Coordinates of C-alpha atoms and ligand atoms in Angstrom, one line a residue:
M1 CA 142.5 88.0 101.5
T2 CA 140.0 87.8 104.3
T3 CA 137.2 90.3 104.7
T4 CA 139.0 91.8 107.7
E5 CA 142.3 92.2 105.8
R6 CA 140.5 93.9 103.0
Y7 CA 138.7 96.1 105.5
E8 CA 141.9 97.1 107.3
A9 CA 143.5 98.2 104.0
A10 CA 140.3 100.2 103.1
K11 CA 140.2 101.7 106.6
E12 CA 143.6 103.1 106.1
L13 CA 142.7 104.7 102.7
Y14 CA 139.6 106.3 104.3
R15 CA 141.6 107.5 107.3
E16 CA 143.8 109.4 104.8
I17 CA 140.8 111.4 103.7
G18 CA 139.6 112.0 107.3
V19 CA 137.0 109.3 107.5
D20 CA 136.6 106.9 110.5
T21 CA 135.3 103.7 109.1
D22 CA 134.9 102.0 112.5
A23 CA 132.6 104.9 113.7
A24 CA 130.7 104.7 110.4
L25 CA 130.0 101.0 110.9
K26 CA 128.8 101.5 114.5
T27 CA 126.4 104.2 113.4
L28 CA 125.2 102.3 110.4
K29 CA 124.1 99.2 112.4
K30 CA 121.7 101.3 114.5
I31 CA 119.9 103.1 111.8
P32 CA 116.4 101.6 111.5
I33 CA 115.0 101.0 108.1
S34 CA 111.3 100.2 108.0
L35 CA 110.6 97.1 105.9
H36 CA 107.3 97.3 104.1
C37 CA 105.3 94.1 104.5
W38 CA 103.6 94.6 101.1
Q39 CA 106.5 93.5 98.9
G40 CA 105.8 89.9 100.0
D41 CA 102.3 89.6 98.4
D42 CA 102.0 92.3 95.8
V43 CA 100.0 94.6 98.2
G44 CA 97.3 92.0 98.6
G45 CA 96.6 91.9 102.3
F46 CA 94.5 89.4 104.2
D47 CA 91.1 91.2 104.6
Q48 CA 89.7 91.0 101.1
R49 CA 90.2 89.1 97.9
G50 CA 89.5 91.9 95.4
P51 CA 92.0 93.5 93.0
L52 CA 94.6 96.1 94.1
T53 CA 92.9 99.5 93.5
G54 CA 93.9 103.1 94.3
G55 CA 95.8 103.8 91.1
I56 CA 98.8 101.7 92.1
Q57 CA 99.9 98.5 90.4
A58 CA 102.2 95.5 91.1
T59 CA 103.2 94.1 87.7
G60 CA 104.5 90.6 87.1
N61 CA 103.4 87.1 88.0
Y62 CA 106.5 85.5 89.6
P63 CA 105.5 82.4 91.5
G64 CA 105.7 81.9 95.3
K65 CA 104.0 84.9 96.7
A66 CA 102.9 84.8 100.3
R67 CA 99.2 83.8 100.7
T68 CA 98.8 83.7 104.5
P69 CA 100.1 85.5 107.5
E70 CA 102.3 82.5 108.3
E71 CA 103.9 82.6 104.9
L72 CA 104.4 86.3 104.9
M73 CA 106.0 86.2 108.3
A74 CA 108.4 83.4 107.2
D75 CA 109.4 85.4 104.2
I76 CA 110.0 88.5 106.3
D77 CA 112.2 86.4 108.6
E78 CA 114.2 85.3 105.6
V79 CA 114.7 88.9 104.4
L80 CA 115.7 90.0 107.9
A81 CA 118.3 87.3 107.9
L82 CA 119.8 88.4 104.6
A83 CA 119.8 92.2 105.2
P84 CA 122.1 93.5 108.0
G85 CA 121.3 96.3 110.4
A86 CA 118.4 97.5 112.5
A87 CA 114.9 97.2 111.1
K88 CA 111.3 98.0 111.8
L89 CA 108.3 96.4 110.2
N90 CA 105.8 98.5 108.3
L91 CA 102.3 97.1 108.2
H92 CA 99.1 98.1 106.3
A93 CA 95.7 97.8 108.0
S94 CA 94.7 95.3 105.3
Y95 CA 97.1 92.8 106.9
A96 CA 94.9 92.3 109.9
I97 CA 94.7 88.7 111.1
F98 CA 91.2 87.4 111.9
E99 CA 90.3 84.4 113.9
E100 CA 88.1 81.9 112.1
G101 CA 84.7 83.6 111.5
K102 CA 85.6 86.8 113.2
F103 CA 86.1 89.2 110.3
A104 CA 86.0 92.9 111.1
D105 CA 85.6 95.6 108.4
R106 CA 88.3 98.3 108.2
D107 CA 86.2 100.8 110.3
A108 CA 86.0 98.3 113.1
L109 CA 89.5 97.1 113.3
Q110 CA 90.9 96.6 116.8
P111 CA 94.3 96.0 118.3
E112 CA 93.5 92.3 118.8
H113 CA 93.5 91.9 115.0
F114 CA 97.2 92.7 115.0
S115 CA 98.2 90.8 118.2
K116 CA 100.0 88.2 116.1
W117 CA 102.1 90.8 114.4
V118 CA 103.0 92.3 117.8
E119 CA 104.0 88.9 119.0
F120 CA 106.1 88.5 115.8
A121 CA 107.7 91.9 116.2
R122 CA 108.4 91.4 119.9
E123 CA 110.1 88.1 119.5
R124 CA 112.5 89.7 117.0
G125 CA 113.0 93.0 118.8
L126 CA 111.4 95.0 116.0
G127 CA 109.3 98.2 116.2
L128 CA 106.1 98.4 114.1
D129 CA 105.0 101.2 111.8
F130 CA 101.4 101.3 110.4
N131 CA 99.3 102.6 107.6
P132 CA 95.5 102.8 107.2
T133 CA 94.5 101.1 104.0
L134 CA 92.3 103.5 101.9
F135 CA 92.2 101.4 98.8
S136 CA 91.2 97.9 97.6
H137 CA 87.9 98.1 99.3
P138 CA 84.2 98.6 98.2
M139 CA 83.9 101.8 100.3
V140 CA 86.3 103.5 97.9
K141 CA 83.6 105.1 95.7
D142 CA 84.5 106.7 92.4
N143 CA 88.2 106.6 93.4
L144 CA 87.4 108.8 96.5
T145 CA 87.7 108.2 100.2
L146 CA 88.3 111.0 102.7
S147 CA 87.5 113.6 100.0
S148 CA 84.3 112.0 98.8
P149 CA 81.2 114.1 98.5
D150 CA 79.3 111.1 100.0
E151 CA 79.2 111.7 103.8
E152 CA 78.9 108.0 104.5
V153 CA 82.0 107.2 102.6
R154 CA 84.0 109.9 104.4
A155 CA 82.7 108.8 107.8
F156 CA 83.7 105.2 107.1
W157 CA 87.3 106.2 106.3
I158 CA 87.4 108.6 109.2
R159 CA 86.5 105.7 111.5
H160 CA 89.1 103.6 109.8
C161 CA 91.9 106.1 110.3
Q162 CA 90.9 106.6 113.9
A163 CA 90.9 102.8 114.5
C164 CA 94.4 102.8 113.0
I165 CA 95.6 105.5 115.4
R166 CA 94.4 103.3 118.3
I167 CA 96.2 100.3 116.8
S168 CA 99.4 102.4 116.3
E169 CA 99.3 103.4 119.9
Y170 CA 98.9 99.8 120.9
F171 CA 102.0 98.9 118.8
A172 CA 104.0 101.7 120.5
E173 CA 102.9 100.6 124.0
E174 CA 103.5 96.9 123.4
L175 CA 106.9 97.3 121.8
G176 CA 108.2 100.4 123.6
Q177 CA 109.0 102.3 120.4
P178 CA 107.1 105.0 118.6
C179 CA 105.0 104.0 115.7
L180 CA 104.9 106.0 112.5
M181 CA 101.3 106.0 111.1
N182 CA 101.2 107.2 107.5
I183 CA 98.0 108.3 105.8
W184 CA 97.9 108.1 102.1
I185 CA 94.7 108.5 100.1
P186 CA 94.4 107.6 96.4
D187 CA 91.7 110.2 95.8
G188 CA 91.8 111.9 92.4
Y189 CA 90.3 112.3 89.0
K190 CA 91.3 110.8 85.7
D191 CA 90.4 113.9 83.7
I192 CA 90.4 117.6 84.2
P193 CA 88.3 118.3 87.3
A194 CA 85.6 121.0 87.3
D195 CA 86.3 121.8 91.0
R196 CA 89.7 121.2 92.6
L197 CA 88.9 123.0 95.8
S198 CA 86.0 121.2 97.2
P199 CA 87.6 117.7 97.4
R200 CA 90.6 119.3 99.2
K201 CA 88.3 121.2 101.6
R202 CA 86.6 117.9 102.5
F203 CA 89.9 116.1 102.9
K204 CA 91.2 118.8 105.2
A205 CA 88.0 118.6 107.3
A206 CA 88.2 114.8 107.4
L207 CA 91.8 114.9 108.6
D208 CA 90.9 117.4 111.3
Q209 CA 88.2 115.1 112.4
I210 CA 90.6 112.1 112.5
L211 CA 93.2 114.0 114.5
K212 CA 90.7 115.3 117.0
M213 CA 90.7 112.0 118.7
P214 CA 93.1 112.0 121.7
Y215 CA 96.3 110.0 121.3
D216 CA 99.8 110.1 122.7
K217 CA 101.9 112.2 120.3
E218 CA 105.1 110.8 121.8
K219 CA 104.0 107.3 120.8
V220 CA 102.3 107.8 117.5
F221 CA 103.7 110.0 114.8
V222 CA 101.1 110.6 112.2
S223 CA 102.4 111.5 108.7
L224 CA 100.7 112.5 105.5
E225 CA 102.0 111.3 102.1
S226 CA 101.5 113.4 99.0
K227 CA 101.2 112.2 95.4
V228 CA 101.2 113.8 92.0
F229 CA 99.1 111.2 90.0
G230 CA 97.9 107.6 90.0
I231 CA 96.9 105.2 87.3
G232 CA 93.4 106.3 86.2
L233 CA 94.0 109.4 88.3
E234 CA 96.2 111.3 86.0
S235 CA 94.9 114.8 86.0
Y236 CA 94.4 115.5 89.7
T237 CA 95.2 114.1 93.1
V238 CA 93.5 115.6 96.2
G239 CA 96.6 115.0 98.4
S240 CA 99.0 117.0 96.4
S241 CA 102.4 118.1 97.7
E242 CA 101.2 121.6 98.6
F243 CA 98.2 120.2 100.3
T244 CA 100.1 117.7 102.4
V245 CA 103.1 119.9 103.4
N246 CA 100.8 122.8 104.4
Y247 CA 98.5 120.5 106.2
A248 CA 101.3 118.8 108.1
A249 CA 103.0 122.1 109.0
S250 CA 99.8 123.6 110.3
R251 CA 98.7 120.6 112.3
G252 CA 102.0 119.5 113.8
I253 CA 102.1 116.1 112.0
L254 CA 104.9 114.8 109.8
P255 CA 105.1 115.2 106.0
L256 CA 106.0 112.0 104.2
M257 CA 107.8 112.2 100.9
D258 CA 107.8 109.2 98.5
N259 CA 110.4 109.7 95.8
G260 CA 108.0 108.2 93.2
H261 CA 105.5 111.0 93.8
Y262 CA 107.0 114.0 92.1
H263 CA 107.5 115.3 88.6
P264 CA 110.2 113.3 86.8
T265 CA 113.0 115.8 87.2
E266 CA 112.2 116.7 90.8
V267 CA 114.2 114.8 93.4
V268 CA 113.5 114.2 97.0
S269 CA 117.2 114.5 97.9
D270 CA 116.9 118.2 97.2
K271 CA 113.7 118.6 99.3
I272 CA 115.1 117.1 102.5
S273 CA 117.1 120.1 103.7
S274 CA 114.2 122.5 103.2
M275 CA 111.9 120.2 105.1
L276 CA 114.4 119.9 107.9
L277 CA 114.4 123.6 108.4
F278 CA 110.7 123.6 109.1
F279 CA 109.7 120.3 110.5
P280 CA 111.2 118.6 113.6
K281 CA 110.7 115.2 112.0
L282 CA 109.8 113.9 108.5
A283 CA 109.3 110.5 106.9
L284 CA 110.3 109.0 103.6
H285 CA 109.1 106.2 101.4
V286 CA 112.2 105.2 99.4
T287 CA 111.3 103.7 96.1
R288 CA 112.5 103.8 92.5
P289 CA 110.2 105.3 89.9
V290 CA 111.0 104.2 86.3
R291 CA 109.2 106.6 83.9
W292 CA 106.3 106.6 86.3
D293 CA 105.5 105.8 89.9
S294 CA 106.4 102.2 89.1
D295 CA 107.7 101.2 92.5
H296 CA 110.7 99.3 91.2
V297 CA 113.1 97.8 93.7
V298 CA 115.4 100.3 95.4
L299 CA 119.0 100.1 94.1
F300 CA 122.3 101.5 95.3
D301 CA 121.9 104.3 92.7
D302 CA 122.7 108.0 92.6
E303 CA 119.4 109.3 94.0
T304 CA 119.3 106.8 96.8
K305 CA 122.8 107.8 97.7
E306 CA 122.0 111.4 97.5
I307 CA 118.9 110.9 99.8
A308 CA 121.2 109.1 102.3
K309 CA 123.8 111.9 102.1
E310 CA 121.2 114.5 102.9
I311 CA 120.1 112.6 106.0
V312 CA 123.6 111.9 107.3
R313 CA 125.4 115.1 106.6
N314 CA 122.6 117.2 108.0
D315 CA 122.8 115.3 111.2
A316 CA 119.2 114.2 110.8
L317 CA 119.4 110.4 111.4
D318 CA 117.0 110.7 114.3
R319 CA 114.7 113.2 112.5
V320 CA 114.1 111.4 109.2
M321 CA 112.2 108.1 109.4
I322 CA 113.3 105.9 106.6
G323 CA 110.8 103.4 105.1
L324 CA 110.8 101.4 101.9
D325 CA 107.9 101.3 99.5
F326 CA 108.2 99.2 96.4
F327 CA 106.5 96.1 95.0
D328 CA 107.9 94.1 92.2
A329 CA 105.9 91.0 91.3
S330 CA 108.1 90.1 88.3
I331 CA 111.1 88.7 90.2
N332 CA 111.8 86.6 93.3
R333 CA 110.1 88.7 96.0
I334 CA 112.6 87.8 98.7
A335 CA 115.4 88.9 96.5
A336 CA 113.5 92.1 95.6
W337 CA 113.0 92.9 99.2
T338 CA 116.6 92.1 100.1
I339 CA 118.1 94.1 97.3
G340 CA 116.1 97.1 98.4
M341 CA 117.0 96.7 102.1
R342 CA 120.7 96.1 101.4
S343 CA 120.8 99.0 98.8
M344 CA 119.3 101.5 101.3
R345 CA 121.8 100.4 103.9
K346 CA 124.6 100.7 101.4
A347 CA 123.5 104.2 100.5
L348 CA 123.6 105.1 104.2
L349 CA 127.1 103.6 104.5
Y350 CA 128.3 105.5 101.5
A351 CA 127.0 108.7 103.0
L352 CA 128.7 107.9 106.3
L353 CA 132.0 107.3 104.5
C354 CA 132.0 110.8 102.9
P355 CA 134.2 113.4 104.5
N356 CA 131.1 115.6 104.8
E357 CA 132.5 118.4 106.9
H358 CA 135.5 118.8 104.7
L359 CA 133.3 118.9 101.6
A360 CA 131.0 121.5 103.1
A361 CA 134.0 123.6 104.1
L362 CA 135.4 123.4 100.5
Q363 CA 132.1 124.6 99.2
Q364 CA 132.0 127.4 101.8
E365 CA 135.4 128.6 100.6
G366 CA 134.2 128.5 97.1
K367 CA 136.6 125.7 96.1
L368 CA 134.1 124.1 93.8
T369 CA 136.6 122.3 91.6
E370 CA 138.0 120.5 94.7
V371 CA 134.5 119.6 95.7
L372 CA 133.9 117.9 92.3
V373 CA 137.3 116.2 92.3
L374 CA 136.8 114.8 95.8
Q375 CA 133.2 113.7 95.1
E376 CA 134.5 111.8 92.0
E377 CA 137.4 110.2 93.9
L378 CA 135.0 109.0 96.5
K379 CA 133.3 106.8 94.0
T380 CA 136.3 104.6 93.5
M381 CA 137.3 104.3 97.2
P382 CA 137.2 100.7 98.5
F383 CA 133.6 101.0 99.6
G384 CA 132.9 97.4 99.0
A385 CA 135.5 96.2 101.5
V386 CA 133.8 98.3 104.2
W387 CA 130.4 97.0 103.2
D388 CA 131.5 93.4 103.4
Q389 CA 133.0 94.0 106.8
F390 CA 129.6 95.4 107.9
C391 CA 127.8 92.3 106.6
E392 CA 130.2 89.9 108.2
G393 CA 130.2 91.8 111.5
C394 CA 126.4 91.7 111.6
G395 CA 126.4 87.9 110.9
A396 CA 124.7 88.5 107.5
P397 CA 125.8 86.9 104.2
V398 CA 128.7 88.6 102.6
R399 CA 128.5 89.6 98.9
N400 CA 126.4 87.3 96.7
A401 CA 126.1 84.7 99.4
W402 CA 122.8 86.2 100.3
Y403 CA 121.4 85.3 96.9
E404 CA 122.5 81.7 97.3
K405 CA 120.4 81.6 100.5
A406 CA 117.5 83.3 98.8
Q407 CA 117.7 80.6 96.1
E408 CA 117.7 77.8 98.6
Y409 CA 114.6 79.4 100.3
E410 CA 113.0 79.6 96.9
K411 CA 113.6 75.9 96.2
S412 CA 112.6 74.7 99.6
V413 CA 109.7 77.0 100.4
L414 CA 108.5 79.3 97.6
E415 CA 108.3 76.7 94.9
K416 CA 106.1 74.5 97.1
R417 CA 103.4 77.3 97.1
V418 CA 101.2 76.2 94.3
Ligands
LIG501 C1 101.0 104.8 96.7 C2 101.8 105.2 98.0 C3 101.6 104.4 99.2 C4 101.5 102.9 98.8 C5 101.5 102.0 100.1 C6 101.1 100.6 99.7 O1 101.4 105.5 95.6 O2 103.2 105.2 97.6 O3 102.5 104.6 100.1 O4 102.5 102.5 98.0 O5 100.8 102.5 101.1
LIG502 ZN1 104.5 105.5 99.3

């Protein structure tokens, strides 16, 4: 049977439960997923050669990681060819590209240091998102940045974040799409702090200082990401969930939820509806924590599906900015990236193929047995046939054909990087 024949049969079965698969595919294609550049080189970046700091870790030593902007761009191209649907590219400030002998430190970054990325994005019709990089740098002192008691340290990172707002605005202007600029700081303490308030007070004042600079709020959406702990920062993080949500709400910026940044039984899928009631827009880092904030590759698993359902059935596709955030150095990085992209897209399709209004009505009527029955039946509907049709329609590899391509790329490109 051809992909289309299988799709036609599946379409009929979905029609019987009130789901329009054609409409779902049309919507799915347009949902942008922001692809994080840092899976390609284990969060290395191009502006320094030191270790990855900030309490995050990319574990593994799989060969073939990108070492230069050209290599990283080629790898991103490969992933974009293997993963169907609209994308944005998410850059970190540490991926600045300097002309020979023209290094600029983080607090002196300029739009010109990202002009190659803009060119890359423009040629591919991609929007860009951005992140100041407040880790892997000598001005991170005692694991502190914007909350440091050292005024010089704080001032350096304030200048860095302001430079990043200017660069984000440049991205939006050049590419005609808003840029999400996410601030995440690693700041925290390994052991029980004597004073939890002062670092948070300083962080709050520093953020206020950053946001004082004028910028176009239609073009740059600043978000703030929370975190519950980091490696070596187990007892306290300055940018906790309460801090970031309250800060974002009071200052009119976006909260960003990373699903690796909560206590183990807390789920982001349950938080989205509450956030939607109080914020016009919010941002996500979709990742997969395994026992800790391990940033494993995103899979088509229950929580990813549940996150997608919350976005789709609450009619929030244009209010929730979906970005990926994982970095696995133990497997083929192109495959890691592609699995994550395809899985997030599959989760969105799964959500679009649920009879959401009907399910909500059943719940409203108190027919909770029927809700459970239907939810379980949905799991064995011919989802795969619809997904395959989507891939084929987008000109992307169908089923495992993507991995054959990834293996060819590994042989012809990655294995030569020694
Ligand atoms: C760290 C945060 C943060 C980083 C990236 C590289 O725990 O999740 O988003 O992963 O900025
Ligand atoms: Zn994150």
